[in-house]
Each structure stands twice: as C-alpha cells, then as structure tokens.
Coordinates of C-alpha atoms in Angstrom, one line a residue:
M1 CA 0.0 0.0 0.0
P2 CA 1.4 3.4 -0.9
E3 CA 2.4 5.8 1.8
Q4 CA -0.1 8.6 2.5
V5 CA 0.8 12.2 2.1
R6 CA 1.2 13.8 5.6
F7 CA 0.7 17.4 6.6
D8 CA 2.3 17.3 10.0
G9 CA 3.3 20.8 11.2
R10 CA 1.3 22.5 8.5
V11 CA -1.5 24.9 8.9
A12 CA -4.6 24.9 6.6
I13 CA -7.4 27.3 6.1
V14 CA -10.5 25.7 4.7
T15 CA -13.4 28.0 3.8
G16 CA -16.9 26.6 3.7
A17 CA -15.7 23.8 6.0
G18 CA -18.9 23.4 8.0
A19 CA -20.4 20.8 5.6
G20 CA -20.0 19.0 2.3
L21 CA -16.7 19.0 0.5
G22 CA -15.2 21.6 2.8
R23 CA -15.9 19.5 5.8
S24 CA -14.3 16.5 4.1
Y25 CA -11.2 18.6 3.3
A26 CA -10.9 19.8 6.9
L27 CA -11.2 16.3 8.3
L28 CA -8.7 14.8 5.9
L29 CA -6.1 17.5 6.5
A30 CA -6.5 17.1 10.3
E31 CA -6.4 13.4 10.1
R32 CA -3.1 13.7 8.3
G33 CA -1.6 16.1 10.8
A34 CA -2.5 19.6 9.8
S35 CA -3.8 22.2 12.2
V36 CA -7.0 23.5 10.6
V37 CA -8.9 26.8 10.6
V38 CA -12.5 25.7 10.0
N39 CA -14.1 28.7 8.3
D40 CA -17.8 28.7 7.9
L41 CA -20.2 31.6 8.0
G42 CA -23.0 29.2 9.0
G43 CA -25.5 30.6 6.6
Q44 CA -28.2 28.8 4.8
R45 CA -27.8 27.2 1.4
D46 CA -28.9 30.4 -0.2
G47 CA -26.3 32.4 1.6
D48 CA -28.6 34.1 4.1
G49 CA -28.2 34.0 7.8
K50 CA -25.2 33.3 10.1
S51 CA -24.5 30.7 12.8
S52 CA -21.4 29.3 14.6
K53 CA -22.9 25.7 14.8
A54 CA -21.4 24.3 11.5
A55 CA -17.9 25.4 12.2
D56 CA -18.1 24.4 15.9
T57 CA -19.3 20.9 15.0
V58 CA -16.4 20.2 12.6
V59 CA -13.9 21.6 15.1
A60 CA -15.3 19.4 17.8
E61 CA -15.1 16.4 15.5
I62 CA -11.4 17.1 14.7
R63 CA -10.5 17.6 18.3
S64 CA -12.3 14.4 19.4
K65 CA -10.0 12.5 17.2
G66 CA -6.9 14.2 18.6
G67 CA -6.5 16.8 15.9
K68 CA -5.9 20.6 16.1
A69 CA -8.6 23.0 14.8
V70 CA -10.1 26.3 15.5
P71 CA -13.4 27.8 14.2
D72 CA -13.7 31.0 12.2
Y73 CA -17.1 32.5 11.4
N74 CA -16.0 35.3 9.0
S75 CA -17.3 35.7 5.5
V76 CA -14.8 34.9 2.8
V77 CA -15.3 38.5 1.7
D78 CA -13.3 39.4 4.8
G79 CA -10.4 37.0 4.0
D80 CA -7.9 39.0 6.0
K81 CA -9.9 38.2 9.2
I82 CA -9.7 34.5 8.4
V83 CA -5.9 34.8 7.8
Q84 CA -5.6 36.6 11.2
T85 CA -7.4 33.7 12.9
A86 CA -4.8 31.3 11.5
L87 CA -1.9 33.5 12.5
E88 CA -3.2 34.2 16.0
N89 CA -3.8 30.5 16.7
F90 CA -1.1 28.7 14.8
G91 CA 1.5 31.4 13.7
R92 CA 1.5 30.5 10.0
I93 CA -0.4 29.4 6.9
D94 CA 0.8 26.7 4.5
I95 CA -2.5 25.6 2.8
V96 CA -5.6 27.4 1.7
I97 CA -8.6 25.7 0.3
N98 CA -11.1 28.2 -0.9
N99 CA -14.2 26.1 -0.9
A100 CA -16.8 28.6 0.2
G101 CA -19.3 30.0 -2.2
K102 CA -22.6 31.8 -2.0
Q103 CA -25.4 30.5 -4.2
I104 CA -26.9 33.1 -6.4
K105 CA -30.6 33.4 -6.3
L106 CA -32.1 33.4 -9.8
Y107 CA -35.6 34.8 -10.4
L108 CA -37.0 33.7 -13.7

C-alpha cells in the first residue's frame, strides 16, 4: 500500500468547512496532521443568515480525534480576518482551500 501524504506541522485554512466537501477537506487534513482553521459563516444554502454551529461541530469532531482545529465565522469577503485567525492561533499558513461559495438566487 502506498504511503499517505502527511501534513504534520502544516496549517490549513478551509473555507466553507462546515459541511459537504469543505468538511471533508478539513477532516482529511486534520487526520493527516495539519492544524486546521475551519471557516464557515454558518449561513443557509442560499447564503442568508449566520451561525457558529457548523464550524463548531467540525472543530469538535477534529478535536475528538486528537487533531488541532479552531473555528472561524467570518465571510470569505473578509479574508484578512480568516488569515488573522490562523496567524493568531497557529502562527503561520501553509495551505488554503477556498471552498466557500454563495449560491446566487435566480428569479425567472
């Protein structure tokens, strides 16, 4: 079996990490040794609203498995704030996965 790629000592920011692919990225990076900033605004699928629950849930899951993670609830529009969360908590950034996206409402 091939050796898995490891991210020990690396710091990752994953936007939109509260669910779906972003959650999967965050969990995999943490499982392989990265410290992860779990960014999620916690809005609804249409982009409205805000909640800390999604990010907090993923952070708790990572920590329960012995990983390192912190939540971040900022919008990706305020990327500098997400970067600041990483720097304040882990002192560096090595990986950024920009997974967040706001669905656009179409009125036909």
